[in-house]
Short mmCIF file of N, CA and C in Angstrom, two decimals:
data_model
loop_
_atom_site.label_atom_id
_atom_site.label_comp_id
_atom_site.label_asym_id
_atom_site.label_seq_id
_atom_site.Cartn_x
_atom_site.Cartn_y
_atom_site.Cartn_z
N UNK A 1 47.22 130.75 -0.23
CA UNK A 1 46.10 131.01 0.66
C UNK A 1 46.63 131.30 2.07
N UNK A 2 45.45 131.82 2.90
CA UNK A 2 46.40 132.01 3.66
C UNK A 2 45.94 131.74 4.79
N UNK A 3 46.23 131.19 5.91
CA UNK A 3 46.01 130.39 6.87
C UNK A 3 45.26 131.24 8.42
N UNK A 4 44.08 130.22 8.84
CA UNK A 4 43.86 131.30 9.68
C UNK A 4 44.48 131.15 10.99
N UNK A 5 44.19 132.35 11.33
CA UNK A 5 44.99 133.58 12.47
C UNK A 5 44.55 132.38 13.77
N UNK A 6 45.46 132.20 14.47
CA UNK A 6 45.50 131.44 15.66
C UNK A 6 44.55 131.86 17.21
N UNK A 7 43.88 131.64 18.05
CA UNK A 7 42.71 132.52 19.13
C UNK A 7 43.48 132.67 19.99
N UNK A 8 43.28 134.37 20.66
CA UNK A 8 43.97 135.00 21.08
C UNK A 8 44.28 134.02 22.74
N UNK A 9 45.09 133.56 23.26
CA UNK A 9 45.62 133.12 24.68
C UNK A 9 46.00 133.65 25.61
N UNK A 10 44.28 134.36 26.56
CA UNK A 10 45.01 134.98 27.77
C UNK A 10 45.56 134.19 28.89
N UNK A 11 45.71 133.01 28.60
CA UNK A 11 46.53 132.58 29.66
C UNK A 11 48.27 132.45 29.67
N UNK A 12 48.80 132.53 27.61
CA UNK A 12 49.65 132.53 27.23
C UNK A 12 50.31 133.71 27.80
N UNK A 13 49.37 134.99 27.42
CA UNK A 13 49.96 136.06 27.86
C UNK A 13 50.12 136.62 29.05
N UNK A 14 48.80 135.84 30.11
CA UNK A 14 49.49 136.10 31.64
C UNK A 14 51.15 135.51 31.90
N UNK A 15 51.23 134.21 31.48
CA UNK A 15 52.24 133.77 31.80
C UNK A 15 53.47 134.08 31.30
N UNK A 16 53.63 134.75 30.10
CA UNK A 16 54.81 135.53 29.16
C UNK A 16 54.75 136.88 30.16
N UNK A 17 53.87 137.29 30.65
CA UNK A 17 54.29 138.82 31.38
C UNK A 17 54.94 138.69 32.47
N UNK A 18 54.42 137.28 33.07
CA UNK A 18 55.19 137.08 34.77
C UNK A 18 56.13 136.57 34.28
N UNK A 19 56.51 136.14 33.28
CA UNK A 19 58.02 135.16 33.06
C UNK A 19 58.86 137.16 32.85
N UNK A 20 58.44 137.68 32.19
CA UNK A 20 59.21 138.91 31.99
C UNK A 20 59.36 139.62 32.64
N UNK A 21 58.85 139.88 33.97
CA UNK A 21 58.16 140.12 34.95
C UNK A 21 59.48 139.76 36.05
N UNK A 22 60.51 138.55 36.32
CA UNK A 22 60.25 137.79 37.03
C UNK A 22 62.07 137.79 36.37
N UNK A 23 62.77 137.79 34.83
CA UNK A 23 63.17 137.78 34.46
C UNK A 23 64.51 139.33 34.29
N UNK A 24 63.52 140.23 34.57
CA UNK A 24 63.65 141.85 34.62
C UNK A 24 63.71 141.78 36.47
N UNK A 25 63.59 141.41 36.87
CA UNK A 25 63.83 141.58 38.34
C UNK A 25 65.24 140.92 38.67
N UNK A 26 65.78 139.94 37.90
CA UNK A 26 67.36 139.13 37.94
C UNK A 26 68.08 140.20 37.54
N UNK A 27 67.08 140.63 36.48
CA UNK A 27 67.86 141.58 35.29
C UNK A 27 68.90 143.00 36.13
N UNK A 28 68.00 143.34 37.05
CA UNK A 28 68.37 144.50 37.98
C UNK A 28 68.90 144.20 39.07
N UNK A 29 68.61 143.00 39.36
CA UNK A 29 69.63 142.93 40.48
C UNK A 29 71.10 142.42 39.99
N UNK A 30 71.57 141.77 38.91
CA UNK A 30 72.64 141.15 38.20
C UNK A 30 73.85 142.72 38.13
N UNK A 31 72.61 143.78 37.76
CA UNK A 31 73.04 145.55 36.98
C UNK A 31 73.48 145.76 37.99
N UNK A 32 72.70 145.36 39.50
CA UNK A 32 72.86 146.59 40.88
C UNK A 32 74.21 145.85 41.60
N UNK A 33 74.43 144.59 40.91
CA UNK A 33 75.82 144.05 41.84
C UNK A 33 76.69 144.71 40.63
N UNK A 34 76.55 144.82 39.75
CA UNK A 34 78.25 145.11 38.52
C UNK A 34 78.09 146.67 38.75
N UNK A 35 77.53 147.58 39.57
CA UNK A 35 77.78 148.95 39.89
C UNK A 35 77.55 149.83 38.91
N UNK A 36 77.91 151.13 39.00
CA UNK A 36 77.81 152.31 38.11
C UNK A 36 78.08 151.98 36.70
N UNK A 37 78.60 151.09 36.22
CA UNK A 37 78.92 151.24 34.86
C UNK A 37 77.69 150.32 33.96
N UNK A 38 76.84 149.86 34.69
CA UNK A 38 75.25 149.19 34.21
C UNK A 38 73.98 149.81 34.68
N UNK A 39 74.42 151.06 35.07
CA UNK A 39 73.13 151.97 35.25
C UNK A 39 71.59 151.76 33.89
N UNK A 40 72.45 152.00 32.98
CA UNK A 40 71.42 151.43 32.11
C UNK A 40 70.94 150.45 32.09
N UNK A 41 71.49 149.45 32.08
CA UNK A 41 70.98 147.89 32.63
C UNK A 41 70.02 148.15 32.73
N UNK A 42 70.41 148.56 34.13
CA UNK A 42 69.60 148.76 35.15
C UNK A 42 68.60 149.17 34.96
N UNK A 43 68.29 150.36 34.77
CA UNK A 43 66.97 151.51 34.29
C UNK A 43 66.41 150.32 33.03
N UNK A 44 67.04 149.37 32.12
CA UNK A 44 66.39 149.00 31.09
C UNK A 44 65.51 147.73 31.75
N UNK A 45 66.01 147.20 32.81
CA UNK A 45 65.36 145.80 32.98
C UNK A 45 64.20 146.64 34.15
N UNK A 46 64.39 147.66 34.83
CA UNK A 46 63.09 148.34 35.76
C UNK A 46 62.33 148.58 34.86
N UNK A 47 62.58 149.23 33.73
CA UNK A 47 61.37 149.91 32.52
C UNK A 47 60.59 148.63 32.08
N UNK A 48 61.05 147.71 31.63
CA UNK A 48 60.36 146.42 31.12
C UNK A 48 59.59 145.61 32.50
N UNK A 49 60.44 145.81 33.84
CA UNK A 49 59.29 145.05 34.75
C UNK A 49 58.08 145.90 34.83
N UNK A 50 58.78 146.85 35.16
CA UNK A 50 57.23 148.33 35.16
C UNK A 50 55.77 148.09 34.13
N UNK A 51 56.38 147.75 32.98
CA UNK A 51 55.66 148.27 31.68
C UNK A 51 54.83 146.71 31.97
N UNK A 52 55.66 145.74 32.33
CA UNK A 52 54.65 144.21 32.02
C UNK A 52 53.79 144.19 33.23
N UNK A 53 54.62 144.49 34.58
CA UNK A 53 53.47 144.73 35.43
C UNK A 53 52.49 145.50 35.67
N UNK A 54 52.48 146.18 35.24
CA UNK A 54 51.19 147.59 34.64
C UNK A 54 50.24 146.88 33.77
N UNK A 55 50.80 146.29 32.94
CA UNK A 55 49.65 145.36 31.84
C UNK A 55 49.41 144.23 32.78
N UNK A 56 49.66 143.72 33.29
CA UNK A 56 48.98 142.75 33.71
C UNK A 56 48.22 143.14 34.88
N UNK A 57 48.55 144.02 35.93
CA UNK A 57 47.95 144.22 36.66
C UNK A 57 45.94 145.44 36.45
N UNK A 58 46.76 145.90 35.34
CA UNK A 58 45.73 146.79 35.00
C UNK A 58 44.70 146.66 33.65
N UNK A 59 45.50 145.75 33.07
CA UNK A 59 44.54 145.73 31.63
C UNK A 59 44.08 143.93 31.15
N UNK A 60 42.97 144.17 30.63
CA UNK A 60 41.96 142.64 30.49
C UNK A 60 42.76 141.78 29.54
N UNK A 61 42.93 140.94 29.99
CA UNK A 61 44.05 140.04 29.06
C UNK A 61 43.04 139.21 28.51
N UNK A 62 41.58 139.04 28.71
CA UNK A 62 41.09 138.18 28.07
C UNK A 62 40.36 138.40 26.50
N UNK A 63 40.71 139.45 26.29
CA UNK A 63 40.40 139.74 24.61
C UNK A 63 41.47 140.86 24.25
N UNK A 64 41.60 140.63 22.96
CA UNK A 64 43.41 140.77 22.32
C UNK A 64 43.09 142.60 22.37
N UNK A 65 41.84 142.99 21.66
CA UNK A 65 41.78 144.19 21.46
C UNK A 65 41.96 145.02 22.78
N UNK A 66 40.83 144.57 24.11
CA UNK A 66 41.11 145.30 25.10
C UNK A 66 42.44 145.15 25.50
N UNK A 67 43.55 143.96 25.66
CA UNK A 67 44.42 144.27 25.48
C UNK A 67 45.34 145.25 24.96
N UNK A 68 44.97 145.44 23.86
CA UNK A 68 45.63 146.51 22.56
C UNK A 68 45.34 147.59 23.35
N UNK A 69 44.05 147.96 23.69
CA UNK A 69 43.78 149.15 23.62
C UNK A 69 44.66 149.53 24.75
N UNK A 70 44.81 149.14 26.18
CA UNK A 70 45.53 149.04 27.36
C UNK A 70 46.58 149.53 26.80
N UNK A 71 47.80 148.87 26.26
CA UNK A 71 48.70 149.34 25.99
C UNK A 71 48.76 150.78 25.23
N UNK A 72 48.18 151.25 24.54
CA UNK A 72 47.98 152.46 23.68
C UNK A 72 47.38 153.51 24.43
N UNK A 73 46.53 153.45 25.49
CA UNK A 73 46.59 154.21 26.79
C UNK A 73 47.87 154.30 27.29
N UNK A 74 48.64 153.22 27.84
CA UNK A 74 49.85 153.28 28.28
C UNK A 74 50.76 154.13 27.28
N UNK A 75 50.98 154.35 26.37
CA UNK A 75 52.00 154.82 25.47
C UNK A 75 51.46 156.13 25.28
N UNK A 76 50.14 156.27 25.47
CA UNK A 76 49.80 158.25 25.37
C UNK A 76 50.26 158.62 26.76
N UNK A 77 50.32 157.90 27.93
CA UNK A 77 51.00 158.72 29.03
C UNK A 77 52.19 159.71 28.77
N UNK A 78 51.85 160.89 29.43
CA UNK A 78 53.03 161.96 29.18
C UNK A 78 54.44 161.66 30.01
N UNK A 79 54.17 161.03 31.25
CA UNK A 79 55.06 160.44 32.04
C UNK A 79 54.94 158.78 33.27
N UNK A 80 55.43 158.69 33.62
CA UNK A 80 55.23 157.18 34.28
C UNK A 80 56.00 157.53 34.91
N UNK A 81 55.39 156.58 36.47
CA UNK A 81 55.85 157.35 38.37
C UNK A 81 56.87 155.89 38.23
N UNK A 82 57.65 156.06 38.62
CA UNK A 82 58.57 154.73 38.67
C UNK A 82 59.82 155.13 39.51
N UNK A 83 60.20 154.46 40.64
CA UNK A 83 61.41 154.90 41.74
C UNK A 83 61.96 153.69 41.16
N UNK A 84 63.37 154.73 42.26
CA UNK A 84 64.76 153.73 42.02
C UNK A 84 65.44 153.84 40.86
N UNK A 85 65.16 154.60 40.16
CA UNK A 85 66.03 154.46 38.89
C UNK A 85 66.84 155.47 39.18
N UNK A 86 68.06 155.88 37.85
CA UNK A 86 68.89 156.24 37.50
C UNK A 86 68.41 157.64 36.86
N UNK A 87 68.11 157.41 35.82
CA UNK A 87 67.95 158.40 34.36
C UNK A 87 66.50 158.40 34.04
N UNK A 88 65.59 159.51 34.43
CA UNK A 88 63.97 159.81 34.04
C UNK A 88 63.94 159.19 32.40
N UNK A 89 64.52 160.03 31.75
CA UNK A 89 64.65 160.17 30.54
C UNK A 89 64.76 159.05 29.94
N UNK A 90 65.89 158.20 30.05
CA UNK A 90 66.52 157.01 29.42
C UNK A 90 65.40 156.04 29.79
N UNK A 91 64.91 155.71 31.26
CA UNK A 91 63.64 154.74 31.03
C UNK A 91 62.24 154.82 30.87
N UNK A 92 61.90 156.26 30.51
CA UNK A 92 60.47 156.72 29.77
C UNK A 92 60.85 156.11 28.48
N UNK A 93 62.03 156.50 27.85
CA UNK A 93 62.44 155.74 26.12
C UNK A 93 62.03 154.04 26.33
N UNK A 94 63.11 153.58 27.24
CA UNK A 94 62.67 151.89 27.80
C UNK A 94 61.44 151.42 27.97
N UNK A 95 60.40 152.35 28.66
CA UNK A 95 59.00 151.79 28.87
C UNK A 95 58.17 151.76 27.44
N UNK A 96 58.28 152.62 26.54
CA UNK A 96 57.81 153.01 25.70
C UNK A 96 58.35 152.12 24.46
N UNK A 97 59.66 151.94 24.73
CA UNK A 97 60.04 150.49 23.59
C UNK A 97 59.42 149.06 23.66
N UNK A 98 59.17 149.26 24.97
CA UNK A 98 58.59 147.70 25.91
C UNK A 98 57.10 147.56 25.33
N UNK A 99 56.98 148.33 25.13
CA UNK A 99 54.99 149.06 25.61
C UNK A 99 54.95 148.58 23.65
N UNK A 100 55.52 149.48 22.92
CA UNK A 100 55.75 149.11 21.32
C UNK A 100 55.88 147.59 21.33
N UNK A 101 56.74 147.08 21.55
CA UNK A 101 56.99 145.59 21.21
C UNK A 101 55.95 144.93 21.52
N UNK A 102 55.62 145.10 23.08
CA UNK A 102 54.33 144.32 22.99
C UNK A 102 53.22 144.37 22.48
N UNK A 103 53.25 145.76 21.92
CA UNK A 103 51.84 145.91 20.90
C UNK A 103 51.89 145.08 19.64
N UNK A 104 52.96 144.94 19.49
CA UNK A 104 53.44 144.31 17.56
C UNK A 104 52.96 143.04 18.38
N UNK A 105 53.80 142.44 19.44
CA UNK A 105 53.27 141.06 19.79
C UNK A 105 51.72 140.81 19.49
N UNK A 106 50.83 142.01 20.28
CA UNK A 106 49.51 141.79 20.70
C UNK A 106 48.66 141.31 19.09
N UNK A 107 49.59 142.76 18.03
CA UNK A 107 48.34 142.86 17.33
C UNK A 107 48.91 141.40 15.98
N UNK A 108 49.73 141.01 15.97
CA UNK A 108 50.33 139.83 15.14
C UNK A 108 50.14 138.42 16.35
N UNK A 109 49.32 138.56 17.67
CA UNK A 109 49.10 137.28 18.40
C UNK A 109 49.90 136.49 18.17
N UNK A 110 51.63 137.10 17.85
CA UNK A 110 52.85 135.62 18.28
C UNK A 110 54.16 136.26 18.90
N UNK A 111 54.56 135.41 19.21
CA UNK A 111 55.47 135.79 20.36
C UNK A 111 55.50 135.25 22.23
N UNK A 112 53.92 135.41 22.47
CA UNK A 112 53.91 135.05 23.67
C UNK A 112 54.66 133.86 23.98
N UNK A 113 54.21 132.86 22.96
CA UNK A 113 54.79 131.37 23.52
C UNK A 113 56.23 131.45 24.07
N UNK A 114 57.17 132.53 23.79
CA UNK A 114 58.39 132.37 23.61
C UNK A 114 58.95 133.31 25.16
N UNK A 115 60.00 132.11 25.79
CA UNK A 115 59.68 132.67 27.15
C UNK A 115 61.02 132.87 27.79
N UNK A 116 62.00 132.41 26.95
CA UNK A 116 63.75 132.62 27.03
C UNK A 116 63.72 134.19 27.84
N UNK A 117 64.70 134.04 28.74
CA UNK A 117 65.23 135.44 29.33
C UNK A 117 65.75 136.26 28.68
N UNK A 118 66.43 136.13 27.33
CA UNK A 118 66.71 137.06 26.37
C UNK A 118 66.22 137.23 25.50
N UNK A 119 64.83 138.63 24.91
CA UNK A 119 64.61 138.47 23.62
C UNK A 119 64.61 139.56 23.10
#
């Protein structure tokens, strides 16, 4: 049988976005002291602050679907305004991996709890 589905936690998920949020900002500055040879890093931990602060700042965290839907707006964008980076290219791929993962998070409601700097 199979067990039911756990209620969606917008407070879980405010606080998993600022931890990532917050986490991706070490992330780039750690890249911007080891120089040219972590450009990617770099561009990878800006794409993931970008992508969580965009959801949180812009989309309703208090029901899972409007959630969902937020992100899936976000992922039909043709491009995303984002300075300071390196490589257009390489962190449109990054935002868009970020933007995916958190959808699998959203629409399977697990994951948030989990708040480690590496995942």
């Amino acid at each position: 049988m199979s067990e039911a589905s756990k209620p969606w936690d917008s407070e879980l998920v405010s606080k998993w976005l600022e931890a990532r949020i917050e986490a991706a900002g070490r992330d780039q500055a750690a890249a911007d002291r080891r120089g040219y040879g972590s450009e990617d890093d770099y561009d990878k931990a800006a794409a993931e602050e970008w992508a969580c602060r965009r959801l949180k700042m812009s989309a309703s965290l208090e029901d899972q679907a409007t959630f969902a839907s937020a992100i899936k707006r976000m992922l039909d964008q043709d491009d995303y305004r984002i300075t300071g980076i390196h490589d257009d290219r390489r962190v449109e791929r990054h935002i868009r991996a970020t933007l995916r993962k958190i959808a699998k998070m959203t629409k399977a409601n697990e994951g948030f709890e989990n708040r480690l700097r590496y995942q």
